PDB file of C-alpha atoms in Angstrom:
ATOM      1  CA  MET A  23     174.961  64.509 -74.965  1.00 65.00           C
ATOM      2  CA  SER A  24     175.368  67.826 -73.198  1.00 87.00           C
ATOM      3  CA  THR A  25     172.414  70.191 -73.202  1.00 92.00           C
ATOM      4  CA  GLY A  26     174.747  73.001 -74.279  1.00 94.00           C
ATOM      5  CA  ILE A  27     175.433  71.333 -77.638  1.00 96.00           C
ATOM      6  CA  TYR A  28     171.714  70.961 -78.364  1.00 96.00           C
ATOM      7  CA  ILE A  29     171.086  74.583 -77.425  1.00 96.00           C
ATOM      8  CA  THR A  30     173.947  75.753 -79.641  1.00 97.00           C
ATOM      9  CA  VAL A  31     172.695  73.760 -82.632  1.00 96.00           C
ATOM     10  CA  MET A  32     169.156  75.136 -82.186  1.00 96.00           C
ATOM     11  CA  ALA A  33     170.452  78.688 -82.001  1.00 97.00           C
ATOM     12  CA  VAL A  34     172.793  78.429 -84.982  1.00 97.00           C
ATOM     13  CA  ILE A  35     170.236  76.818 -87.318  1.00 96.00           C
ATOM     14  CA  THR A  36     167.514  79.275 -86.344  1.00 96.00           C
ATOM     15  CA  TYR A  37     169.856  82.235 -86.802  1.00 97.00           C
ATOM     16  CA  VAL A  38     171.255  81.142 -90.175  1.00 97.00           C
ATOM     17  CA  ILE A  39     167.752  80.645 -91.627  1.00 95.00           C
ATOM     18  CA  ARG A  40     166.897  84.236 -90.717  1.00 96.00           C
ATOM     19  CA  MET A  41     170.262  85.755 -91.532  1.00 96.00           C
ATOM     20  CA  ILE A  42     170.985  84.513 -95.066  1.00 95.00           C
ATOM     21  CA  PRO A  43     168.034  86.068 -96.948  1.00 93.00           C
ATOM     22  CA  PHE A  44     168.066  89.192 -94.781  1.00 94.00           C
ATOM     23  CA  THR A  45     171.786  89.888 -95.152  1.00 93.00           C
ATOM     24  CA  PHE A  46     172.710  88.689 -98.610  1.00 89.00           C
ATOM     25  CA  PHE A  47     169.633  89.581-100.584  1.00 84.00           C
ATOM     26  CA  ARG A  48     170.284  93.190-101.500  1.00 78.00           C
ATOM     27  CA  LYS A  49     168.784  93.691-104.942  1.00 78.00           C
ATOM     28  CA  LYS A  50     165.351  95.115-105.454  1.00 78.00           C
ATOM     29  CA  ILE A  51     163.190  92.421-106.967  1.00 80.00           C
ATOM     30  CA  LYS A  52     161.885  93.403-110.403  1.00 85.00           C
ATOM     31  CA  SER A  53     159.404  90.646-111.161  1.00 90.00           C
ATOM     32  CA  GLU A  54     155.868  91.858-110.530  1.00 92.00           C
ATOM     33  CA  PHE A  55     154.792  88.357-109.557  1.00 94.00           C
ATOM     34  CA  VAL A  56     157.524  87.952-106.946  1.00 89.00           C
ATOM     35  CA  ARG A  57     156.938  91.438-105.568  1.00 85.00           C
ATOM     36  CA  SER A  58     153.219  90.767-105.273  1.00 91.00           C
ATOM     37  CA  PHE A  59     153.924  87.376-103.724  1.00 89.00           C
ATOM     38  CA  LEU A  60     156.153  88.918-101.052  1.00 82.00           C
ATOM     39  CA  TYR A  61     153.564  91.642-100.459  1.00 85.00           C
ATOM     40  CA  TYR A  62     150.878  89.041 -99.714  1.00 89.00           C
ATOM     41  CA  ILE A  63     153.062  86.606 -97.743  1.00 83.00           C
ATOM     42  CA  PRO A  64     152.726  88.308 -94.324  1.00 79.00           C
ATOM     43  CA  TYR A  65     148.926  88.298 -94.497  1.00 88.00           C
ATOM     44  CA  ALA A  66     148.852  84.697 -95.705  1.00 88.00           C
ATOM     45  CA  VAL A  67     151.235  83.534 -92.959  1.00 81.00           C
ATOM     46  CA  LEU A  68     149.368  85.285 -90.168  1.00 83.00           C
ATOM     47  CA  SER A  69     145.995  84.075 -91.350  1.00 91.00           C
ATOM     48  CA  ALA A  70     147.192  80.457 -91.475  1.00 88.00           C
ATOM     49  CA  MET A  71     148.773  80.824 -88.046  1.00 82.00           C
ATOM     50  CA  THR A  72     145.612  82.280 -86.526  1.00 88.00           C
ATOM     51  CA  LEU A  73     143.060  79.803 -87.821  1.00 91.00           C
ATOM     52  CA  PRO A  74     142.229  77.438 -86.298  1.00 91.00           C
ATOM     53  CA  ALA A  75     144.913  77.874 -83.592  1.00 86.00           C
ATOM     54  CA  ILE A  76     143.111  80.847 -81.983  1.00 90.00           C
ATOM     55  CA  LEU A  77     140.161  78.586 -81.134  1.00 95.00           C
ATOM     56  CA  TYR A  78     142.436  76.321 -79.089  1.00 89.00           C
ATOM     57  CA  SER A  79     144.561  79.080 -77.573  1.00 82.00           C
ATOM     58  CA  THR A  80     142.839  79.197 -74.195  1.00 85.00           C
ATOM     59  CA  GLY A  81     142.192  75.498 -73.742  1.00 87.00           C
ATOM     60  CA  ASP A  82     138.421  76.085 -73.928  1.00 93.00           C
ATOM     61  CA  MET A  83     136.753  76.734 -77.269  1.00 96.00           C
ATOM     62  CA  MET A  84     133.919  78.739 -75.715  1.00 96.00           C
ATOM     63  CA  THR A  85     136.171  81.337 -74.065  1.00 96.00           C
ATOM     64  CA  ALA A  86     138.430  81.371 -77.135  1.00 96.00           C
ATOM     65  CA  ALA A  87     135.425  82.044 -79.395  1.00 98.00           C
ATOM     66  CA  VAL A  88     134.388  84.998 -77.209  1.00 98.00           C
ATOM     67  CA  GLY A  89     137.920  86.399 -77.380  1.00 97.00           C
ATOM     68  CA  THR A  90     138.056  85.845 -81.133  1.00 98.00           C
ATOM     69  CA  VAL A  91     134.796  87.701 -81.784  1.00 98.00           C
ATOM     70  CA  ILE A  92     135.936  90.618 -79.616  1.00 98.00           C
ATOM     71  CA  ALA A  93     139.273  90.738 -81.466  1.00 97.00           C
ATOM     72  CA  LEU A  94     137.558  90.618 -84.864  1.00 98.00           C
ATOM     73  CA  VAL A  95     135.154  93.444 -84.026  1.00 98.00           C
ATOM     74  CA  LEU A  96     137.814  95.710 -82.481  1.00 98.00           C
ATOM     75  CA  ALA A  97     140.257  94.978 -85.321  1.00 96.00           C
ATOM     76  CA  TYR A  98     137.539  95.787 -87.861  1.00 97.00           C
ATOM     77  CA  LEU A  99     136.982  99.109 -86.084  1.00 97.00           C
ATOM     78  CA  GLY A 100     140.706  99.788 -86.380  1.00 93.00           C
ATOM     79  CA  CYS A 101     141.681  99.768 -82.685  1.00 91.00           C
ATOM     80  CA  PRO A 102     145.422  99.697 -81.836  1.00 81.00           C
ATOM     81  CA  LEU A 103     147.177  96.308 -81.658  1.00 78.00           C
ATOM     82  CA  ILE A 104     147.591  96.297 -77.907  1.00 77.00           C
ATOM     83  CA  VAL A 105     143.918  97.143 -77.322  1.00 86.00           C
ATOM     84  CA  VAL A 106     142.709  94.355 -79.592  1.00 90.00           C
ATOM     85  CA  ALA A 107     145.143  91.837 -78.100  1.00 84.00           C
ATOM     86  CA  LEU A 108     144.382  92.585 -74.458  1.00 86.00           C
ATOM     87  CA  ALA A 109     140.620  92.959 -74.969  1.00 94.00           C
ATOM     88  CA  ALA A 110     140.554  89.486 -76.535  1.00 93.00           C
ATOM     89  CA  SER A 111     142.350  88.118 -73.500  1.00 89.00           C
ATOM     90  CA  VAL A 112     140.158  89.943 -70.961  1.00 94.00           C
ATOM     91  CA  GLY A 113     137.062  88.784 -72.868  1.00 96.00           C
ATOM     92  CA  ALA A 114     138.260  85.178 -72.760  1.00 94.00           C
ATOM     93  CA  TYR A 115     139.010  85.515 -69.046  1.00 94.00           C
ATOM     94  CA  ILE A 116     135.565  86.932 -68.241  1.00 96.00           C
ATOM     95  CA  ALA A 117     133.869  84.276 -70.384  1.00 96.00           C
ATOM     96  CA  GLY A 118     135.794  81.680 -68.372  1.00 93.00           C
ATOM     97  CA  LEU A 119     134.199  82.920 -65.139  1.00 93.00           C
ATOM     98  CA  PHE A 120     130.768  81.706 -66.208  1.00 88.00           C
TER      99      PHE A 120
ATOM    100  CA  MET B   2     168.188 106.750 -77.174  1.00 67.00           C
ATOM    101  CA  SER B   3     166.933 107.637 -80.624  1.00 87.00           C
ATOM    102  CA  SER B   4     163.271 108.307 -81.220  1.00 94.00           C
ATOM    103  CA  LYS B   5     163.215 105.467 -83.767  1.00 95.00           C
ATOM    104  CA  PHE B   6     164.400 103.061 -81.073  1.00 97.00           C
ATOM    105  CA  ILE B   7     161.657 104.253 -78.726  1.00 96.00           C
ATOM    106  CA  LYS B   8     159.069 104.009 -81.484  1.00 96.00           C
ATOM    107  CA  GLY B   9     160.219 100.446 -82.114  1.00 96.00           C
ATOM    108  CA  MET B  10     159.904  99.666 -78.416  1.00 96.00           C
ATOM    109  CA  SER B  11     156.383 101.054 -78.242  1.00 94.00           C
ATOM    110  CA  HIS B  12     155.303  99.082 -81.321  1.00 93.00           C
ATOM    111  CA  GLY B  13     156.932  96.015 -79.774  1.00 94.00           C
ATOM    112  CA  LEU B  14     155.125  96.316 -76.450  1.00 91.00           C
ATOM    113  CA  PRO B  15     152.093  94.196 -77.410  1.00 86.00           C
ATOM    114  CA  VAL B  16     154.505  91.648 -78.844  1.00 89.00           C
ATOM    115  CA  ALA B  17     156.466  91.594 -75.572  1.00 93.00           C
ATOM    116  CA  LEU B  18     153.298  91.149 -73.506  1.00 87.00           C
ATOM    117  CA  GLY B  19     152.117  88.331 -75.725  1.00 82.00           C
ATOM    118  CA  TYR B  20     155.548  86.753 -75.610  1.00 86.00           C
ATOM    119  CA  PHE B  21     155.634  86.905 -71.845  1.00 87.00           C
ATOM    120  CA  SER B  22     152.474  84.823 -71.611  1.00 78.00           C
ATOM    121  CA  VAL B  23     153.503  82.334 -74.283  1.00 78.00           C
ATOM    122  CA  SER B  24     157.072  81.882 -73.048  1.00 84.00           C
ATOM    123  CA  PHE B  25     155.726  81.490 -69.515  1.00 82.00           C
ATOM    124  CA  GLY B  26     154.163  78.279 -70.787  1.00 77.00           C
ATOM    125  CA  PHE B  27     157.384  77.324 -72.522  1.00 82.00           C
ATOM    126  CA  GLY B  28     159.277  77.772 -69.232  1.00 85.00           C
ATOM    127  CA  ILE B  29     156.884  75.421 -67.448  1.00 80.00           C
ATOM    128  CA  LYS B  30     157.239  72.854 -70.225  1.00 77.00           C
ATOM    129  CA  ALA B  31     161.045  73.092 -70.262  1.00 85.00           C
ATOM    130  CA  VAL B  32     161.327  72.470 -66.523  1.00 85.00           C
ATOM    131  CA  MET B  33     158.935  69.518 -66.768  1.00 80.00           C
ATOM    132  CA  SER B  34     161.232  68.147 -69.492  1.00 83.00           C
ATOM    133  CA  GLY B  35     164.152  68.239 -67.064  1.00 88.00           C
ATOM    134  CA  LEU B  36     165.868  71.520 -67.984  1.00 92.00           C
ATOM    135  CA  SER B  37     166.921  74.130 -65.427  1.00 93.00           C
ATOM    136  CA  PRO B  38     165.280  77.598 -65.478  1.00 93.00           C
ATOM    137  CA  VAL B  39     168.628  79.046 -66.611  1.00 95.00           C
ATOM    138  CA  ALA B  40     168.951  76.568 -69.492  1.00 96.00           C
ATOM    139  CA  ALA B  41     165.354  77.304 -70.530  1.00 95.00           C
ATOM    140  CA  SER B  42     166.062  81.049 -70.474  1.00 97.00           C
ATOM    141  CA  VAL B  43     169.258  80.617 -72.499  1.00 97.00           C
ATOM    142  CA  ILE B  44     167.261  78.716 -75.129  1.00 97.00           C
ATOM    143  CA  SER B  45     164.739  81.558 -75.283  1.00 97.00           C
ATOM    144  CA  LEU B  46     167.498  84.168 -75.547  1.00 98.00           C
ATOM    145  CA  THR B  47     169.432  82.381 -78.274  1.00 97.00           C
ATOM    146  CA  SER B  48     166.602  80.924 -80.381  1.00 97.00           C
ATOM    147  CA  LEU B  49     163.836  83.519 -79.926  1.00 96.00           C
ATOM    148  CA  THR B  50     161.159  81.356 -81.503  1.00 91.00           C
ATOM    149  CA  SER B  51     158.163  79.457 -80.148  1.00 80.00           C
ATOM    150  CA  ALA B  52     157.473  76.272 -82.084  1.00 76.00           C
ATOM    151  CA  GLY B  53     161.161  75.556 -82.727  1.00 83.00           C
ATOM    152  CA  GLN B  54     161.989  75.802 -79.040  1.00 87.00           C
ATOM    153  CA  ALA B  55     159.125  73.572 -77.971  1.00 80.00           C
ATOM    154  CA  ALA B  56     160.191  70.912 -80.480  1.00 79.00           C
ATOM    155  CA  GLY B  57     163.845  71.358 -79.481  1.00 88.00           C
ATOM    156  CA  VAL B  58     163.079  70.752 -75.818  1.00 88.00           C
ATOM    157  CA  ASP B  59     161.210  67.571 -76.764  1.00 82.00           C
ATOM    158  CA  ILE B  60     164.292  66.327 -78.635  1.00 84.00           C
ATOM    159  CA  ILE B  61     166.595  67.187 -75.727  1.00 90.00           C
ATOM    160  CA  ALA B  62     164.298  65.387 -73.293  1.00 87.00           C
ATOM    161  CA  ALA B  63     164.180  62.327 -75.539  1.00 84.00           C
ATOM    162  CA  GLY B  64     167.968  62.370 -76.041  1.00 87.00           C
ATOM    163  CA  GLY B  65     167.516  62.675 -79.827  1.00 85.00           C
ATOM    164  CA  THR B  66     170.327  62.973 -82.345  1.00 87.00           C
ATOM    165  CA  LEU B  67     171.789  66.272 -83.532  1.00 90.00           C
ATOM    166  CA  LEU B  68     170.722  65.425 -87.089  1.00 87.00           C
ATOM    167  CA  GLU B  69     167.129  65.179 -85.900  1.00 83.00           C
ATOM    168  CA  MET B  70     167.534  68.505 -84.124  1.00 86.00           C
ATOM    169  CA  ILE B  71     168.893  70.140 -87.278  1.00 89.00           C
ATOM    170  CA  LEU B  72     166.132  68.778 -89.541  1.00 83.00           C
ATOM    171  CA  VAL B  73     163.345  69.726 -87.140  1.00 78.00           C
ATOM    172  CA  GLN B  74     164.690  73.248 -86.656  1.00 84.00           C
ATOM    173  CA  LEU B  75     165.104  73.684 -90.425  1.00 83.00           C
ATOM    174  CA  THR B  76     161.556  72.544 -91.123  1.00 75.00           C
ATOM    175  CA  ILE B  77     159.790  74.468 -88.400  1.00 75.00           C
ATOM    176  CA  ASN B  78     161.796  77.649 -88.931  1.00 83.00           C
ATOM    177  CA  LEU B  79     161.958  77.659 -92.717  1.00 78.00           C
ATOM    178  CA  ARG B  80     159.163  80.223 -92.784  1.00 80.00           C
ATOM    179  CA  TYR B  81     161.616  82.775 -91.384  1.00 90.00           C
ATOM    180  CA  SER B  82     163.592  82.750 -94.611  1.00 88.00           C
ATOM    181  CA  LEU B  83     160.453  83.846 -96.492  1.00 86.00           C
ATOM    182  CA  MET B  84     159.871  86.588 -93.929  1.00 89.00           C
ATOM    183  CA  SER B  85     163.514  87.691 -94.069  1.00 94.00           C
ATOM    184  CA  LEU B  86     163.331  87.862 -97.841  1.00 92.00           C
ATOM    185  CA  SER B  87     160.147  89.915 -97.666  1.00 90.00           C
ATOM    186  CA  LEU B  88     161.656  92.327 -95.115  1.00 94.00           C
ATOM    187  CA  SER B  89     164.898  92.626 -97.122  1.00 93.00           C
ATOM    188  CA  GLN B  90     162.825  94.504 -99.700  1.00 90.00           C
ATOM    189  CA  LYS B  91     161.908  97.334 -97.350  1.00 91.00           C
ATOM    190  CA  LEU B  92     165.157  98.158 -95.581  1.00 94.00           C
ATOM    191  CA  ASP B  93     166.453 101.692 -95.260  1.00 95.00           C
ATOM    192  CA  LYS B  94     169.912 102.623 -96.617  1.00 94.00           C
ATOM    193  CA  LYS B  95     171.139 102.704 -93.013  1.00 95.00           C
ATOM    194  CA  PHE B  96     170.886  98.926 -92.997  1.00 95.00           C
ATOM    195  CA  THR B  97     174.543  98.098 -93.656  1.00 95.00           C
ATOM    196  CA  MET B  98     175.946  94.576 -93.427  1.00 95.00           C
ATOM    197  CA  PRO B  99     176.661  94.622 -89.645  1.00 96.00           C
ATOM    198  CA  HIS B 100     173.144  95.911 -88.947  1.00 97.00           C
ATOM    199  CA  ARG B 101     171.660  93.180 -91.135  1.00 97.00           C
ATOM    200  CA  LEU B 102     173.708  90.510 -89.356  1.00 97.00           C
ATOM    201  CA  LEU B 103     172.535  91.811 -85.985  1.00 97.00           C
ATOM    202  CA  ALA B 104     168.870  92.519 -86.738  1.00 97.00           C
ATOM    203  CA  SER B 105     168.289  89.162 -88.455  1.00 97.00           C
ATOM    204  CA  TYR B 106     168.561  87.611 -84.994  1.00 97.00           C
ATOM    205  CA  GLY B 107     165.180  89.094 -84.134  1.00 97.00           C
ATOM    206  CA  ILE B 108     162.998  88.196 -87.121  1.00 96.00           C
ATOM    207  CA  THR B 109     160.105  86.355 -85.516  1.00 93.00           C
ATOM    208  CA  ASP B 110     156.542  85.882 -86.770  1.00 86.00           C
ATOM    209  CA  GLU B 111     155.275  88.792 -84.725  1.00 88.00           C
ATOM    210  CA  ILE B 112     158.171  91.201 -85.272  1.00 94.00           C
ATOM    211  CA  PHE B 113     157.975  90.438 -88.968  1.00 93.00           C
ATOM    212  CA  ALA B 114     154.242  91.103 -88.902  1.00 89.00           C
ATOM    213  CA  VAL B 115     154.541  94.463 -87.184  1.00 92.00           C
ATOM    214  CA  CYS B 116     157.558  95.529 -89.270  1.00 95.00           C
ATOM    215  CA  SER B 117     155.968  94.596 -92.575  1.00 91.00           C
ATOM    216  CA  SER B 118     152.785  96.507 -91.728  1.00 89.00           C
ATOM    217  CA  GLN B 119     154.775  99.727 -91.210  1.00 92.00           C
ATOM    218  CA  PRO B 120     154.487 102.319 -93.956  1.00 91.00           C
ATOM    219  CA  GLY B 121     157.861 103.229 -95.454  1.00 93.00           C
ATOM    220  CA  LEU B 122     161.326 101.797 -94.959  1.00 96.00           C
ATOM    221  CA  LEU B 123     162.650 100.107 -91.831  1.00 97.00           C
ATOM    222  CA  THR B 124     165.610 101.558 -89.941  1.00 97.00           C
ATOM    223  CA  PRO B 125     168.001  99.544 -87.747  1.00 97.00           C
ATOM    224  CA  ALA B 126     167.103 101.590 -84.625  1.00 97.00           C
ATOM    225  CA  TYR B 127     163.397 100.860 -85.082  1.00 97.00           C
ATOM    226  CA  MET B 128     163.969  97.129 -85.426  1.00 98.00           C
ATOM    227  CA  TYR B 129     166.428  97.056 -82.525  1.00 98.00           C
ATOM    228  CA  GLY B 130     163.896  98.756 -80.250  1.00 97.00           C
ATOM    229  CA  MET B 131     161.241  96.231 -81.147  1.00 97.00           C
ATOM    230  CA  ILE B 132     163.564  93.225 -80.887  1.00 98.00           C
ATOM    231  CA  PHE B 133     164.973  94.480 -77.580  1.00 98.00           C
ATOM    232  CA  ILE B 134     161.634  94.741 -75.792  1.00 97.00           C
ATOM    233  CA  ALA B 135     160.250  91.580 -77.394  1.00 97.00           C
ATOM    234  CA  ALA B 136     163.323  89.592 -76.295  1.00 98.00           C
ATOM    235  CA  ILE B 137     162.964  90.927 -72.752  1.00 98.00           C
ATOM    236  CA  GLY B 138     159.352  89.719 -72.694  1.00 96.00           C
ATOM    237  CA  TRP B 139     160.259  86.356 -74.185  1.00 96.00           C
ATOM    238  CA  VAL B 140     163.237  85.608 -71.928  1.00 97.00           C
ATOM    239  CA  SER B 141     161.746  86.959 -68.702  1.00 96.00           C
ATOM    240  CA  GLY B 142     158.496  85.069 -69.323  1.00 92.00           C
ATOM    241  CA  THR B 143     160.486  81.875 -69.781  1.00 93.00           C
ATOM    242  CA  PHE B 144     162.436  82.426 -66.582  1.00 95.00           C
ATOM    243  CA  VAL B 145     159.395  83.316 -64.488  1.00 92.00           C
ATOM    244  CA  GLY B 146     157.398  80.409 -65.908  1.00 86.00           C
ATOM    245  CA  ALA B 147     160.259  77.980 -65.332  1.00 87.00           C
ATOM    246  CA  SER B 148     160.832  79.230 -61.778  1.00 88.00           C
ATOM    247  CA  ALA B 149     157.304  79.807 -60.557  1.00 80.00           C
ATOM    248  CA  GLY B 150     154.863  78.325 -63.045  1.00 65.00           C
ATOM    249  CA  GLU B 151     152.323  77.205 -60.519  1.00 65.00           C
ATOM    250  CA  ILE B 152     151.819  80.584 -58.833  1.00 72.00           C
ATOM    251  CA  LEU B 153     149.630  82.208 -61.494  1.00 72.00           C
ATOM    252  CA  PRO B 154     145.965  81.064 -61.425  1.00 79.00           C
ATOM    253  CA  GLN B 155     145.136  78.728 -64.294  1.00 78.00           C
ATOM    254  CA  SER B 156     142.273  80.995 -65.417  1.00 83.00           C
ATOM    255  CA  VAL B 157     144.679  83.895 -65.966  1.00 79.00           C
ATOM    256  CA  SER B 158     147.425  81.986 -67.759  1.00 73.00           C
ATOM    257  CA  SER B 159     145.001  80.256 -70.123  1.00 77.00           C
ATOM    258  CA  ALA B 160     143.253  83.534 -70.996  1.00 82.00           C
ATOM    259  CA  MET B 161     146.690  84.950 -71.838  1.00 76.00           C
ATOM    260  CA  GLY B 162     147.048  82.288 -74.499  1.00 74.00           C
ATOM    261  CA  ILE B 163     144.911  84.311 -76.928  1.00 83.00           C
ATOM    262  CA  VAL B 164     146.930  87.557 -76.746  1.00 79.00           C
ATOM    263  CA  LEU B 165     149.202  86.887 -79.705  1.00 75.00           C
ATOM    264  CA  TYR B 166     146.368  85.726 -81.947  1.00 84.00           C
ATOM    265  CA  GLY B 167     144.363  88.826 -81.103  1.00 88.00           C
ATOM    266  CA  MET B 168     147.335  90.839 -82.252  1.00 80.00           C
ATOM    267  CA  PHE B 169     147.525  88.889 -85.514  1.00 82.00           C
ATOM    268  CA  LEU B 170     143.876  89.706 -86.233  1.00 92.00           C
ATOM    269  CA  ALA B 171     144.536  93.371 -85.492  1.00 89.00           C
ATOM    270  CA  ILE B 172     147.276  93.273 -88.127  1.00 85.00           C
ATOM    271  CA  ILE B 173     145.416  91.504 -90.948  1.00 91.00           C
ATOM    272  CA  ILE B 174     141.807  92.717 -90.607  1.00 96.00           C
ATOM    273  CA  PRO B 175     142.169  96.483 -91.224  1.00 94.00           C
ATOM    274  CA  PRO B 176     144.096  96.115 -94.533  1.00 93.00           C
ATOM    275  CA  ALA B 177     141.689  93.343 -95.602  1.00 96.00           C
ATOM    276  CA  ARG B 178     138.880  95.824 -95.103  1.00 96.00           C
ATOM    277  CA  LYS B 179     140.570  98.253 -97.489  1.00 95.00           C
ATOM    278  CA  GLU B 180     141.862  95.874-100.190  1.00 95.00           C
ATOM    279  CA  LYS B 181     139.786  92.991-101.485  1.00 96.00           C
ATOM    280  CA  SER B 182     142.967  91.285-102.736  1.00 97.00           C
ATOM    281  CA  ILE B 183     144.195  90.979 -99.124  1.00 97.00           C
ATOM    282  CA  LEU B 184     140.772  89.763 -98.035  1.00 98.00           C
ATOM    283  CA  PHE B 185     141.035  87.094-100.728  1.00 98.00           C
ATOM    284  CA  VAL B 186     144.534  86.035 -99.619  1.00 97.00           C
ATOM    285  CA  ILE B 187     143.711  85.772 -95.908  1.00 97.00           C
ATOM    286  CA  SER B 188     140.434  83.934 -96.605  1.00 98.00           C
ATOM    287  CA  LEU B 189     142.123  81.392 -98.874  1.00 98.00           C
ATOM    288  CA  SER B 190     144.944  80.889 -96.400  1.00 96.00           C
ATOM    289  CA  ALA B 191     142.495  80.409 -93.522  1.00 97.00           C
ATOM    290  CA  VAL B 192     140.458  77.844 -95.467  1.00 98.00           C
ATOM    291  CA  LEU B 193     143.594  75.899 -96.433  1.00 97.00           C
ATOM    292  CA  SER B 194     144.834  76.023 -92.858  1.00 94.00           C
ATOM    293  CA  LEU B 195     141.541  74.611 -91.574  1.00 97.00           C
ATOM    294  CA  LEU B 196     141.764  71.893 -94.213  1.00 97.00           C
ATOM    295  CA  PHE B 197     145.241  70.895 -93.064  1.00 94.00           C
ATOM    296  CA  TYR B 198     144.261  71.017 -89.424  1.00 93.00           C
ATOM    297  CA  TYR B 199     141.154  68.889 -89.707  1.00 95.00           C
ATOM    298  CA  ALA B 200     141.710  66.771 -92.832  1.00 95.00           C
ATOM    299  CA  PHE B 201     145.470  66.403 -93.411  1.00 92.00           C
ATOM    300  CA  ARG B 202     146.764  65.985 -89.889  1.00 88.00           C
ATOM    301  CA  PHE B 203     149.822  64.026 -91.042  1.00 85.00           C
ATOM    302  CA  VAL B 204     151.398  67.254 -92.339  1.00 77.00           C
ATOM    303  CA  SER B 205     153.339  68.906 -89.511  1.00 72.00           C
ATOM    304  CA  SER B 206     152.110  72.351 -88.481  1.00 68.00           C
ATOM    305  CA  GLY B 207     155.310  74.051 -89.684  1.00 63.00           C
ATOM    306  CA  PHE B 208     155.015  72.569 -93.183  1.00 69.00           C
ATOM    307  CA  ALA B 209     151.272  73.177 -93.285  1.00 80.00           C
ATOM    308  CA  MET B 210     151.821  76.866 -92.572  1.00 77.00           C
ATOM    309  CA  ILE B 211     154.410  77.181 -95.346  1.00 77.00           C
ATOM    310  CA  ILE B 212     152.139  75.432 -97.870  1.00 86.00           C
ATOM    311  CA  CYS B 213     149.061  77.544 -96.968  1.00 89.00           C
ATOM    312  CA  ALA B 214     151.033  80.769 -97.140  1.00 86.00           C
ATOM    313  CA  VAL B 215     152.807  80.007-100.419  1.00 89.00           C
ATOM    314  CA  ILE B 216     149.635  78.867-102.220  1.00 95.00           C
ATOM    315  CA  SER B 217     147.519  81.827-101.042  1.00 96.00           C
ATOM    316  CA  ALA B 218     150.183  84.452-101.661  1.00 93.00           C
ATOM    317  CA  ALA B 219     150.911  83.000-105.116  1.00 96.00           C
ATOM    318  CA  ALA B 220     147.192  82.945-105.958  1.00 98.00           C
ATOM    319  CA  GLY B 221     146.930  86.549-104.789  1.00 97.00           C
ATOM    320  CA  ALA B 222     149.945  87.533-106.869  1.00 96.00           C
ATOM    321  CA  ILE B 223     148.469  85.936-110.003  1.00 97.00           C
ATOM    322  CA  LEU B 224     144.901  87.230-109.601  1.00 97.00           C
ATOM    323  CA  PHE B 225     145.704  90.621-108.094  1.00 97.00           C
ATOM    324  CA  PRO B 226     149.211  91.778-109.097  1.00 95.00           C
ATOM    325  CA  HIS B 227     150.240  94.445-106.617  1.00 86.00           C
ATOM    326  CA  LYS B 228     151.415  97.782-108.024  1.00 76.00           C
ATOM    327  CA  ASP B 229     153.568 100.029-105.883  1.00 63.00           C
TER     328      ASP B 229
END
């Protein structure tokens, strides 16, 4: 089968999943439960995506742990996203030198 | 260029940098699976997603069926419909149908995360700015990785693997510090995620993420109804 067909199918499915709720859901949701649920969803998704994946993100749990601790501390102090993200990476890199 | 577009670009910069490093790895993987750098870049441009693309390339390499491709993409990417639904609740009036059709292309985990943490309503220009720069990072990283993957020292490319996760922590920790309900939700979700990862390995990572998120957000909604 041609690679182009696969690529087209991937693109269409991925787009439609994003497009339908975003485009056709126009009402404001009234239910307090649903509103609260949607309010918490981003935090829940990101937390599940981060743990435990962050510990395997560098291929070495030691360097990843160093980066994670740095990110946690800087995030707790309220540093900007880019600072937290890059400091975690630099920390993991430096830890990898030892 | 509107100031909203520029603001979107600046908020999207960490996303773009993280994407560059992650898609760099995707580019290497795609070429090893037999795709050309151009094909790999077209996949990144048209799908704009990480896990779905990686799984898609595996199916292409194995010569899988289109039905398999459809089911895998649906499962892995189903989370986007939850994110789209959540974002649909905070769109500015300027978001007419054509803008919605266009901007929905760019709803990724990270863009969703940054957009949903913004105070106030989202405008099309803001989202376009963020999507634009993030897509540049994602596609260019793929192309560079696919074309020249071996040039970058291993120590640098592996350290770049943590960038996106660092950004996730920067998004969830500050609000968790302010609201104990959010702290509860992220803690529950993290515990469930660890449980799936170490105890229930037979659940695919896409499904596991959906289950963790739905249970924790629902528990948060029941125990701590959010007033706004």
